[in-house]
Coordinates of C-alpha atoms and ligand atoms in Angstrom, one line a residue:
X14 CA -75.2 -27.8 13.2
X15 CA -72.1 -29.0 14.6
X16 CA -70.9 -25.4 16.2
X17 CA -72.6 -22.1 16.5
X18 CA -71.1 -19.6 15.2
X19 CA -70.3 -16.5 16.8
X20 CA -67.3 -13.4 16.2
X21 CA -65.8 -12.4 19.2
X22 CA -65.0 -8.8 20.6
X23 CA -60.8 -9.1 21.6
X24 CA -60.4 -5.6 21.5
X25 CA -58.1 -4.7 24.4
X26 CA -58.7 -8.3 25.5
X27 CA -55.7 -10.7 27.2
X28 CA -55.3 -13.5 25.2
X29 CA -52.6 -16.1 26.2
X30 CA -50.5 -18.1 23.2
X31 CA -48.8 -20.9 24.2
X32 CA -46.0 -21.6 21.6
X33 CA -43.9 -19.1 19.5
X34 CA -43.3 -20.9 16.3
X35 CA -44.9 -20.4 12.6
X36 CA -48.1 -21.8 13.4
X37 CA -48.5 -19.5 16.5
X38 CA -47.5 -16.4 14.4
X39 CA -50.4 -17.0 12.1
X40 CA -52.7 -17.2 15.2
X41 CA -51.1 -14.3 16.6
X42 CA -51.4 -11.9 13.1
X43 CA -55.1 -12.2 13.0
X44 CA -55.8 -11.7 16.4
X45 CA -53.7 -8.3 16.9
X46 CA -55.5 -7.6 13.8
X47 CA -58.6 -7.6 15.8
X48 CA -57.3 -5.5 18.8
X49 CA -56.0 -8.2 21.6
X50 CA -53.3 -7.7 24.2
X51 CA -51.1 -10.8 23.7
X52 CA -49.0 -12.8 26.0
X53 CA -46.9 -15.6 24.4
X54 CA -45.2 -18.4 26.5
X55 CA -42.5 -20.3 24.9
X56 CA -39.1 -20.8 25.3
X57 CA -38.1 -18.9 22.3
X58 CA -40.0 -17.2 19.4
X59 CA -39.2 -17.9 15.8
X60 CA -37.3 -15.1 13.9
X61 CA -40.1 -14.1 12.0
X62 CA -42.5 -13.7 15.1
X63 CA -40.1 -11.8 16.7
X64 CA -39.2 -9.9 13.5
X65 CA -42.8 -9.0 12.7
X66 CA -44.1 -8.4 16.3
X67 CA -41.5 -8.8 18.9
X68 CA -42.8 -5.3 19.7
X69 CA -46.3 -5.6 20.0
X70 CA -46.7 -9.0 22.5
X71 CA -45.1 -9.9 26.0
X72 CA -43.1 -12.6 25.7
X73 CA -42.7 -14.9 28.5
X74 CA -39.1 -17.0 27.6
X75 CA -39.7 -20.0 29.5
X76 CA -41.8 -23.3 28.9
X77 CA -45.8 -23.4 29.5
X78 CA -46.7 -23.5 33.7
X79 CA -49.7 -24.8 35.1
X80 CA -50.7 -21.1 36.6
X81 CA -50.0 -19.5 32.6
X82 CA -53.9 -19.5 32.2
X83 CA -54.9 -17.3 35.0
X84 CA -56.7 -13.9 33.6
X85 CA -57.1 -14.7 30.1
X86 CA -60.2 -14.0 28.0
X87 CA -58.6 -16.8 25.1
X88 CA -56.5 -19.3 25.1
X89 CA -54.5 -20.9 22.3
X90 CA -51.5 -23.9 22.1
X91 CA -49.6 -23.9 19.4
X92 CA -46.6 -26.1 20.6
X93 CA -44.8 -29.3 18.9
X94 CA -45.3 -31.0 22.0
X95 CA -48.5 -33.1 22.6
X96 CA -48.7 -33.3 26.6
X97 CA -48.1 -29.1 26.5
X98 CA -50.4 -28.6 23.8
X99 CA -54.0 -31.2 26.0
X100 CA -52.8 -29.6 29.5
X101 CA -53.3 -26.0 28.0
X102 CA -56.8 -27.7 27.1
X103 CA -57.3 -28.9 30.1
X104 CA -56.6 -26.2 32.7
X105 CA -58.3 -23.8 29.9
X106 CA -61.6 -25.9 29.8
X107 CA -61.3 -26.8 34.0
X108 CA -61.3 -22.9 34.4
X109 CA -64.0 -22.1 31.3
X110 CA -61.8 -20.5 29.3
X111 CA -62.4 -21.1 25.6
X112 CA -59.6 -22.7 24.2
X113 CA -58.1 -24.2 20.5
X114 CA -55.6 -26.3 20.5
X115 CA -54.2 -25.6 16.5
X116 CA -55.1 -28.9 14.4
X117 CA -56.3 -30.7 17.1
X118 CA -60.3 -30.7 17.4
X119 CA -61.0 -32.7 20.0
X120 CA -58.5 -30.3 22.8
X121 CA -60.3 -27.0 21.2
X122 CA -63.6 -26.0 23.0
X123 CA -64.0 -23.4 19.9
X124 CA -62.6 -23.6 16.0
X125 CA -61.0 -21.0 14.1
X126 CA -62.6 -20.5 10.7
X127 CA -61.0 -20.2 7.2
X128 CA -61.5 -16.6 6.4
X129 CA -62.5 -13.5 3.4
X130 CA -61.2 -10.8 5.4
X131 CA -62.8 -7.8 3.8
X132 CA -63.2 -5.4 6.9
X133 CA -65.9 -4.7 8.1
X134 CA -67.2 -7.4 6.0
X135 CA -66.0 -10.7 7.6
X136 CA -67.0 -14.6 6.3
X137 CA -66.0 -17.2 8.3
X138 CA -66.2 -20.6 7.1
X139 CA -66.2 -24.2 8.7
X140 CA -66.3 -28.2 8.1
X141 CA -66.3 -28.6 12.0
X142 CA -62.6 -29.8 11.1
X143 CA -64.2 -32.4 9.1
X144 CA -62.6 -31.0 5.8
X145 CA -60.3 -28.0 6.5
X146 CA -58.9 -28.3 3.0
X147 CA -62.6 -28.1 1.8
X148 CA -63.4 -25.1 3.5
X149 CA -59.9 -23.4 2.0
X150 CA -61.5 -24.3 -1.0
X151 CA -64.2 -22.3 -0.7
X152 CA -62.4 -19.2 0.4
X153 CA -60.5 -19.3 -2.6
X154 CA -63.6 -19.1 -4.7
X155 CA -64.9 -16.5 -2.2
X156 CA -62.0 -14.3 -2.5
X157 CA -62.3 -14.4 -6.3
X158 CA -65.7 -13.8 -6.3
X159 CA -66.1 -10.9 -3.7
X160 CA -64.6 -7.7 -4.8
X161 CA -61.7 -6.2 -2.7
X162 CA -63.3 -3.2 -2.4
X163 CA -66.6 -5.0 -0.8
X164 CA -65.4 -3.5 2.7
X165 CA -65.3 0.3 1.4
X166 CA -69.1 -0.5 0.7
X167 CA -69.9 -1.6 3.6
X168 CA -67.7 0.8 5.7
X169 CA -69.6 3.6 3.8
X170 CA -73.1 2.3 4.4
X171 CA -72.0 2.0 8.0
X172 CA -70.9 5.9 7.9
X173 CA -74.9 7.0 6.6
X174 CA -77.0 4.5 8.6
X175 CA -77.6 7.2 10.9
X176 CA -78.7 9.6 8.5
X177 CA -81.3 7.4 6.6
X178 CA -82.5 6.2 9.8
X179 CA -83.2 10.3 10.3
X180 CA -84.9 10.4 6.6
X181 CA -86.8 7.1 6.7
X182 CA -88.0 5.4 9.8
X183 CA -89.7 2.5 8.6
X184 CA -87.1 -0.7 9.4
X185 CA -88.2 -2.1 6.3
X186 CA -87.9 0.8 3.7
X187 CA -84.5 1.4 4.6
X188 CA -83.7 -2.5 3.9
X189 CA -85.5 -1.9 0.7
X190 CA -83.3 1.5 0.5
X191 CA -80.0 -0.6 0.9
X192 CA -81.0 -3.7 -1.3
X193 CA -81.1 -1.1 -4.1
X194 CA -78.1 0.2 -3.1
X195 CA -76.0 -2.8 -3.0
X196 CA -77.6 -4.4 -6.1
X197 CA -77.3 -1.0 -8.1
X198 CA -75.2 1.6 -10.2
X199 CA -73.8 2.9 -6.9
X200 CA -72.6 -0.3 -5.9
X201 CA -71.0 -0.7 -9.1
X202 CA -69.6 2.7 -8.6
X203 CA -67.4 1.4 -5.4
X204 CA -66.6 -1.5 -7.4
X205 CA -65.1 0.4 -10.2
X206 CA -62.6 2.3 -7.8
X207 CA -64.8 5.8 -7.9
X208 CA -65.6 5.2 -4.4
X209 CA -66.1 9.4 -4.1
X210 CA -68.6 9.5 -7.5
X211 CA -70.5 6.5 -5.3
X212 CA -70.5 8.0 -1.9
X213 CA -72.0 11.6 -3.6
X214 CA -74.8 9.2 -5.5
X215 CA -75.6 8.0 -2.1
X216 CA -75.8 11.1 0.0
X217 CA -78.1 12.1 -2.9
X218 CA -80.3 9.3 -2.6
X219 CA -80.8 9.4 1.1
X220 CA -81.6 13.4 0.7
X221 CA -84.4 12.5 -1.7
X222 CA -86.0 9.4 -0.2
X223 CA -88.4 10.5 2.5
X224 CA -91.2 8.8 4.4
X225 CA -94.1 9.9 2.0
X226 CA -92.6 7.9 -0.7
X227 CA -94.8 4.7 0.0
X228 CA -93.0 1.7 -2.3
X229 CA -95.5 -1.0 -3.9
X230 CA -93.4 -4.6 -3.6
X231 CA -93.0 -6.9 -6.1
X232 CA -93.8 -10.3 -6.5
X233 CA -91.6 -13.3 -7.9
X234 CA -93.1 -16.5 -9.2
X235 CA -90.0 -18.8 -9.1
X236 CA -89.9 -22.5 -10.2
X237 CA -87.6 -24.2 -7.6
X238 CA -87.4 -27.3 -9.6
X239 CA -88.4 -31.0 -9.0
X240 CA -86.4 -30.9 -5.3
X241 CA -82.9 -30.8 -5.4
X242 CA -81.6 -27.7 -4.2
X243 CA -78.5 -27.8 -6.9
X244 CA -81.3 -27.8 -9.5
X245 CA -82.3 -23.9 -8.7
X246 CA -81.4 -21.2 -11.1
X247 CA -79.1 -18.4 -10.0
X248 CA -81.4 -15.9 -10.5
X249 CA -84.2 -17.8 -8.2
X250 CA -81.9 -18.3 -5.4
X251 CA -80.7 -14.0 -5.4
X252 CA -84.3 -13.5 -5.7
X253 CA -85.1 -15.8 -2.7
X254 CA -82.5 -13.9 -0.4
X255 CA -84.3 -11.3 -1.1
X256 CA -87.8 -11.9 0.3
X257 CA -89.8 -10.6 2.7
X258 CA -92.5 -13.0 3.0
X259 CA -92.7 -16.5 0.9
X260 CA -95.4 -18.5 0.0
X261 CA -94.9 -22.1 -0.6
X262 CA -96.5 -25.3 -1.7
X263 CA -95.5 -28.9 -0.8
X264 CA -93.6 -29.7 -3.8
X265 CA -91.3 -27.6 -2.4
X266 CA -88.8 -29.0 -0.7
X267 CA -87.1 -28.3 3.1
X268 CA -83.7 -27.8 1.7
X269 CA -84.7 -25.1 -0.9
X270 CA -86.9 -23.6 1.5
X271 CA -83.9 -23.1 3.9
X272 CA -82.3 -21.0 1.4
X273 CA -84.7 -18.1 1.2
X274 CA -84.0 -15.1 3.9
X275 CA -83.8 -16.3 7.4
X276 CA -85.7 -14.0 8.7
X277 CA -88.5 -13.9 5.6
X278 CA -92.1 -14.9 6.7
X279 CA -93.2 -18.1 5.3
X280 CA -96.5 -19.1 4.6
X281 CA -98.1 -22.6 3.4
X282 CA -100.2 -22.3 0.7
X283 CA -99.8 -25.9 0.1
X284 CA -102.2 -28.5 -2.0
X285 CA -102.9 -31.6 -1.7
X286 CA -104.6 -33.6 -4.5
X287 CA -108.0 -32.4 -4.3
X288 CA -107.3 -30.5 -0.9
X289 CA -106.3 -27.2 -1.4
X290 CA -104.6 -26.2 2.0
X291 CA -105.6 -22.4 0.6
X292 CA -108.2 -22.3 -2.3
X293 CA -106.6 -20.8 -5.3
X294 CA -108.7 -17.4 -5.7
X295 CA -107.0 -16.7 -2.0
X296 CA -103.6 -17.0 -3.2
X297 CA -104.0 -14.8 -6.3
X298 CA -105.4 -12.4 -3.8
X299 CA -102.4 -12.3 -0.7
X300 CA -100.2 -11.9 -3.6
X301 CA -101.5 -8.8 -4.6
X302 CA -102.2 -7.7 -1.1
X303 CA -99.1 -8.3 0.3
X304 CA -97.0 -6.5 -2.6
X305 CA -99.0 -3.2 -2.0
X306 CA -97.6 -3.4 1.6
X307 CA -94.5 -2.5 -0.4
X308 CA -93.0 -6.3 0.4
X309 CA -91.1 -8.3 -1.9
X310 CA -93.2 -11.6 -2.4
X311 CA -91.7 -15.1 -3.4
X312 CA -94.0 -17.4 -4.8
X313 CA -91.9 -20.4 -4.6
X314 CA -93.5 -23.3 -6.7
X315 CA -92.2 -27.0 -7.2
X316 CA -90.7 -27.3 -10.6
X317 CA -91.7 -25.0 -13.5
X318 CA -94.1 -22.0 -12.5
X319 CA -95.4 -22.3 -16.3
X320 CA -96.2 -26.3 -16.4
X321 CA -99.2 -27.8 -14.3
X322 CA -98.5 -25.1 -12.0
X323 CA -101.0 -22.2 -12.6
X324 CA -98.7 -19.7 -12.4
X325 CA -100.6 -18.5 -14.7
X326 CA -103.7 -17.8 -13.4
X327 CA -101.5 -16.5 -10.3
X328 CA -100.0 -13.7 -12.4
X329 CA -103.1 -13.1 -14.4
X330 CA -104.1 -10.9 -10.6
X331 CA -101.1 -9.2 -11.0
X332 CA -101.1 -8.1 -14.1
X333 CA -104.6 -6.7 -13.7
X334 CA -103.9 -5.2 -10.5
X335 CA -100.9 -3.2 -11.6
X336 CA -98.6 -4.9 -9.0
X337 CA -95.1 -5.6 -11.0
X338 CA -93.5 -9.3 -11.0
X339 CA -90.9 -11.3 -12.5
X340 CA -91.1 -14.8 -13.2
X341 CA -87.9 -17.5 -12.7
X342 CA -88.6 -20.9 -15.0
X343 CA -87.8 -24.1 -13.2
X344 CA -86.8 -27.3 -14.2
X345 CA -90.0 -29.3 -14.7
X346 CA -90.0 -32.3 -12.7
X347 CA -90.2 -34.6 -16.2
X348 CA -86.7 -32.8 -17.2
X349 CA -84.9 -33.5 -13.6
X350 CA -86.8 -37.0 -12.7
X351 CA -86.1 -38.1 -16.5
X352 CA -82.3 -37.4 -16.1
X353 CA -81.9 -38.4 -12.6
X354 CA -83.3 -41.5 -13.9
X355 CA -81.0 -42.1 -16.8
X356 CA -84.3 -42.2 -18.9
X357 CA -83.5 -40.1 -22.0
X358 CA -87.2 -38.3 -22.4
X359 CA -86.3 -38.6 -27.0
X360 CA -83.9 -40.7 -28.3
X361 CA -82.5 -41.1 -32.2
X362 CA -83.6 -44.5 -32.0
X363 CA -86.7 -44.7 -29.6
X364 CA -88.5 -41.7 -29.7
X365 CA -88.9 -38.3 -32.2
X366 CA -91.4 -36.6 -29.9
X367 CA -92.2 -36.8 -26.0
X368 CA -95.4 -35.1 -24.2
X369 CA -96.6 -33.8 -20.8
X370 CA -100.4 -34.8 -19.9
X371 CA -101.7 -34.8 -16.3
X372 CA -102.7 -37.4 -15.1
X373 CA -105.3 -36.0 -12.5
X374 CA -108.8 -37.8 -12.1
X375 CA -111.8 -35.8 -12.7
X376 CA -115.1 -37.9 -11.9
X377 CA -112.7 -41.2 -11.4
X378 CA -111.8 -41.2 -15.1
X379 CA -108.8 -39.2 -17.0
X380 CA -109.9 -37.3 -19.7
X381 CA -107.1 -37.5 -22.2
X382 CA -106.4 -37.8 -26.3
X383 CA -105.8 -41.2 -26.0
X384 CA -105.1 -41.7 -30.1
X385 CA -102.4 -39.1 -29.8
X386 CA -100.8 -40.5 -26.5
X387 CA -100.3 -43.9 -28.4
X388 CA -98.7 -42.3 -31.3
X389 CA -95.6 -44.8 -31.9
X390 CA -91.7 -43.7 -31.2
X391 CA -93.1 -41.1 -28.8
X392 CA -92.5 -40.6 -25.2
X393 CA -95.2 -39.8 -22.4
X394 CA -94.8 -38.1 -19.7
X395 CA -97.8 -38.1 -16.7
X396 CA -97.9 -35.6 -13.9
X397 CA -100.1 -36.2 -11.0
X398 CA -101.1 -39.9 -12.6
X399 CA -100.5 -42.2 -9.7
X400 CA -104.2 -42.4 -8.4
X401 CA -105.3 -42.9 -12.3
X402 CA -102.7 -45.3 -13.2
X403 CA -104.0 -48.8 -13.4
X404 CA -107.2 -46.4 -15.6
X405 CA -104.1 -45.0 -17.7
X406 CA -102.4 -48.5 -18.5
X407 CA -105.8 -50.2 -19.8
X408 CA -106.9 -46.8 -21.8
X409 CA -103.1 -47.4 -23.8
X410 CA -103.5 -50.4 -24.4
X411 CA -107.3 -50.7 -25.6
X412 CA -105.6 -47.9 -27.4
X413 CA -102.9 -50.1 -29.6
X414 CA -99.9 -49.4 -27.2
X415 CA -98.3 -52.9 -26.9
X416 CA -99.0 -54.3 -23.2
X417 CA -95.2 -54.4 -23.3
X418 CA -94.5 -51.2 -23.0
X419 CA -91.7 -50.1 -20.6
X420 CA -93.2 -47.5 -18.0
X421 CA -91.3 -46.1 -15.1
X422 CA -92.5 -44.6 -12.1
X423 CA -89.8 -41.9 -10.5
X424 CA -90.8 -41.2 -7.0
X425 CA -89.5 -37.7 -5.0
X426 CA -86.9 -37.7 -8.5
X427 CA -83.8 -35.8 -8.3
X428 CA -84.0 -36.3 -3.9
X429 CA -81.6 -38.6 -1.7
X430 CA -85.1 -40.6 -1.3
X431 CA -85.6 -40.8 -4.8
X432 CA -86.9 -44.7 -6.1
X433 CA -87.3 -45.7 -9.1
X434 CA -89.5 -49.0 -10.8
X435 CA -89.6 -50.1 -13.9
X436 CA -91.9 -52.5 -15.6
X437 CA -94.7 -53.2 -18.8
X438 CA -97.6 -51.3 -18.7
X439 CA -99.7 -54.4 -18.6
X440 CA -98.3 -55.3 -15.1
X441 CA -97.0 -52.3 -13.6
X442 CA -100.6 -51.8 -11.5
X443 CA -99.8 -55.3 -9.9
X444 CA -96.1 -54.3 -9.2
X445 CA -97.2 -51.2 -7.8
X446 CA -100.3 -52.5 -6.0
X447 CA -98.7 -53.8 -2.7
X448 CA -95.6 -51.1 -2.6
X449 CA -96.1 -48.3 -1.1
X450 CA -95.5 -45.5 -3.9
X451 CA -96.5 -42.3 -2.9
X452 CA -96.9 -38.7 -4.5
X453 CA -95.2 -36.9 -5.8
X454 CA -94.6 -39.6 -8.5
X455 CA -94.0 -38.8 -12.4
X456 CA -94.5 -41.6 -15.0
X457 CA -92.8 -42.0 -17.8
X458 CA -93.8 -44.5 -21.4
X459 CA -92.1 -45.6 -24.1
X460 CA -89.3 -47.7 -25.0
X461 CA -86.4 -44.9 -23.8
X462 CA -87.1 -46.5 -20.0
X463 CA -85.0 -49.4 -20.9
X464 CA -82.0 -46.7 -21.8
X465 CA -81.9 -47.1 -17.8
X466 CA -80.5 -50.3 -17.6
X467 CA -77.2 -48.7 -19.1
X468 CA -77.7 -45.3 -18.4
X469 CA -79.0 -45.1 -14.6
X470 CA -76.0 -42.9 -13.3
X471 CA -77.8 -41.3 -9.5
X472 CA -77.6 -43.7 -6.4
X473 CA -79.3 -41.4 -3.5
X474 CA -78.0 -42.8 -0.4
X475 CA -81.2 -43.3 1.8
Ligands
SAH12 N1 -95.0 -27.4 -11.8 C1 -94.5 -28.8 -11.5 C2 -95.6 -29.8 -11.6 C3 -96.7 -29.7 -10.6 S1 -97.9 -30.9 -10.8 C4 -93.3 -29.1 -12.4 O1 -93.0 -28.4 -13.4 O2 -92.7 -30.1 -12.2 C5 -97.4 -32.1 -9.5 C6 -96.8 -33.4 -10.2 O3 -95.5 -33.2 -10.6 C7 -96.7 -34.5 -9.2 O4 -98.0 -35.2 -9.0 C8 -95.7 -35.4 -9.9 O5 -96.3 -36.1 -10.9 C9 -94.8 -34.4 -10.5 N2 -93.6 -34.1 -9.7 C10 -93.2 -32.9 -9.2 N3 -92.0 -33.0 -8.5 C11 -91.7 -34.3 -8.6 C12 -90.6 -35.1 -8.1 N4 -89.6 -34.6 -7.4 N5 -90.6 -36.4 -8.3 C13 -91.6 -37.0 -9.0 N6 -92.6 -36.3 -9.5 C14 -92.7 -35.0 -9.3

């Protein structure tokens, strides 16, 4: 992280501006919106600073001296004139005062952010000054997509936080009790303009919640795809701000992890081939558990829930034991790693069908219909088949497949490491045999792997 972010308290506050012009009375509307006393030095204001709020600053009518910084909480240039604008930084930082020098990062020793003003809810957003027009970007969308009437919501939870806190007292039941609220008809309500209609559904609700009223969670089973945090569904990622606790497996990567709640608990359930970090039955079972603590439970799982991912036998616990759950698909790792490849998985002229077979070794040999995998314009697709490959190459072609078949291997598909090889499946053991391929790798047969030689359109930069 490049800065930390923080809001700062200027009620009442001295703040010094160094410059009068239209830059400065930007600077200077936002913060007498939030409450601070402001001195201006400059030689003369602009008409519309003085017009607006010749009033409500002291103006100094003079140029910027060296003893201007004494006593004030912020500091801000805003001049035209270089030397003015780094000695403001200079004395400001000598005397640790926080100081910004307008559009010039390296004098500021804090950054302004682009801002949704939607008091008392307030988002701030920042490149660092990498990318200011970037971040204006985003508040655009922001202020499209954040109703105006987001801060009579929150102004009105503000106004009954005392008086749930009197009728619940567990922290976490009044989260629970103002998830509902935001995600619900009386949100809608304030969002529709009958803010009074809303605020009577609320005091209602509040009156009849109570203590007694013990909630049973919820759990989510949520594919988070093959890695890529673009590749999540809406629906996972509002589900995974809403966790308590998540329980995750290694598929699943840092960068999709980082966007559950911060403050959700996070447990490695995690596999391994063959070494279950936590044995199956004792997932199925702290699922259940911890939703009748009344917590809201993401099972986060690499890819699809529903393929090679016994999310079935997860939910089949669930189901039993009353416990209620929803369940977000994901895209399968042979959907993402097939397109992030540029491998079309059928083709008009290569293949009518494709399948998905694991690959995983039981007693040293894979167990598969190998008639039906070497059915002609067909595409295969092998989960967990990297230990069993050289196995799977000889079984295909003893089989009929033609030793020249293109294969692929897509390692950590649809990631900035991703790597793909290509090759026949009568030599891709040897190509493979002194690299260093690792899990999680998919495989992919059949004559649609050469599509890549036109089609490859991802270059990860690692
Ligand atoms: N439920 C998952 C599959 C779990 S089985 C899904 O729908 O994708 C685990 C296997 O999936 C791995 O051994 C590998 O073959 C494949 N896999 C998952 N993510 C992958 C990725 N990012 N790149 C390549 N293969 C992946």
């Amino acid at each position: 992280m490049q800065n930390y972010p923080i809001f700062v308290d200027l009620k009442e506050q001295a703040c010094l501006m160094v410059g009068g012009g239209p830059v400065a009375l930007r600077k200077i509307r936002l913060m007498l919106s939030a409450g601070a006393n402001i001195t201006v030095v400059a030689p003369e204001l602009c008409s519309d600073l003085e017009d607006e709020f010749g009033e409500q600053i002291v103006h100094h009518a003079r140029k910027f001296e060296d003893s201007d910084i004494a006593g004030y909480r912020l500091i801000t240039a805003a001049t035209s004139d270089p030397d003015v604008n780094r000695r403001v930084s200079e004395l400001a930082q000598s005397a640790d005062i926080p100081v910004n020098v307008v559009d010039q990062p390296e004098l500021c020793s804090f950054i302004t952010p682009s801002i949704v003003d939607r008091s008392p809810v307030l988002i701030a957003i920042s490149t660092g000054g990498d990318a200011p027009v970037l971040a204006r970007m985003l508040r655009t969308k922001l202020e499209a997509f954040i109703p105006a009437s987001y801060g009579k919501l929150a102004a009105t939870m503000g106004k009954y936080r005392d008086a749930l806190k009197k009728a619940v007292s567990e922290e976490r039941d009044r989260r629970l009790f103002w998830e509902k609220v935001v995600q619900g008809p009386i949100a809608e309500l304030f969002f529709s303009g009958q803010s009074a209609e809303a605020e009577k559904m609320l005091h209602k609700k509040i009156d009849n919640s109570s203590d007694e009223q013990q909630t049973l969670g919820e759990v989510w089973l949520i594919g988070a795809g093959p890695g890529d945090p673009d590749l999540l569904t809406f629906r996972a990622l509002r589900l995974m701000q809403q966790a308590d606790v998540v329980l995750y497996d290694r598929l699943v990567s840092e960068p999709i992890l980082n966007l559950t709640r911060r403050d959700a608990d996070r447990i490695y359930v995690g596999k391994r081939r063959a070494d279950h970090a936590v044995p199956q039955g004792e997932i199925n079972q702290l699922l259940v558990d911890l939703a009748k603590q009344g917590k809201s439970v993401v099972r986060l799982k690499g890819g699809d829930p529903f393929i090679f991912g016994r999310g079935g036998e997860e939910i089949e616990l669930l189901a039993e034991s009353g416990v209620p759950f929803q369940i977000v698909p994901g895209i399968t790792a042979a959907s993402g790693c097939a397109t992030y490849a540029g491998i079309p998985l059928t083709h008009r002229d290569h293949a009518q069908s494709c399948v998905f077979v694991t690959g995983h070794l039981k007693d040293g040999s894979v167990d598969l219909n190998w008639n039906m995998l070497a059915t002609p314009n067909q595409t295969v697709i092998i989960y967990m088949g990297l230990v069993g490959l050289p196995h799977i190459c000889q079984k295909l072609i003893e089989h009929g497949v033609s030793p020249t078949m293109p294969i692929a291997l897509v390692e950590q598909g649809t990631t900035q490491r991703q790597k793909v090889y290509t090759g026949q499946l009568d030599n891709m053991p040897d190509l493979i045999a002194d690299q260093t391929v690792s899990a999680p790798t998919l495989i992919i047969i059949g004559s649609v792997v050469n599509l890549r030689n036109k089609l490859a359109w991802f270059s990860p930069e690692s």
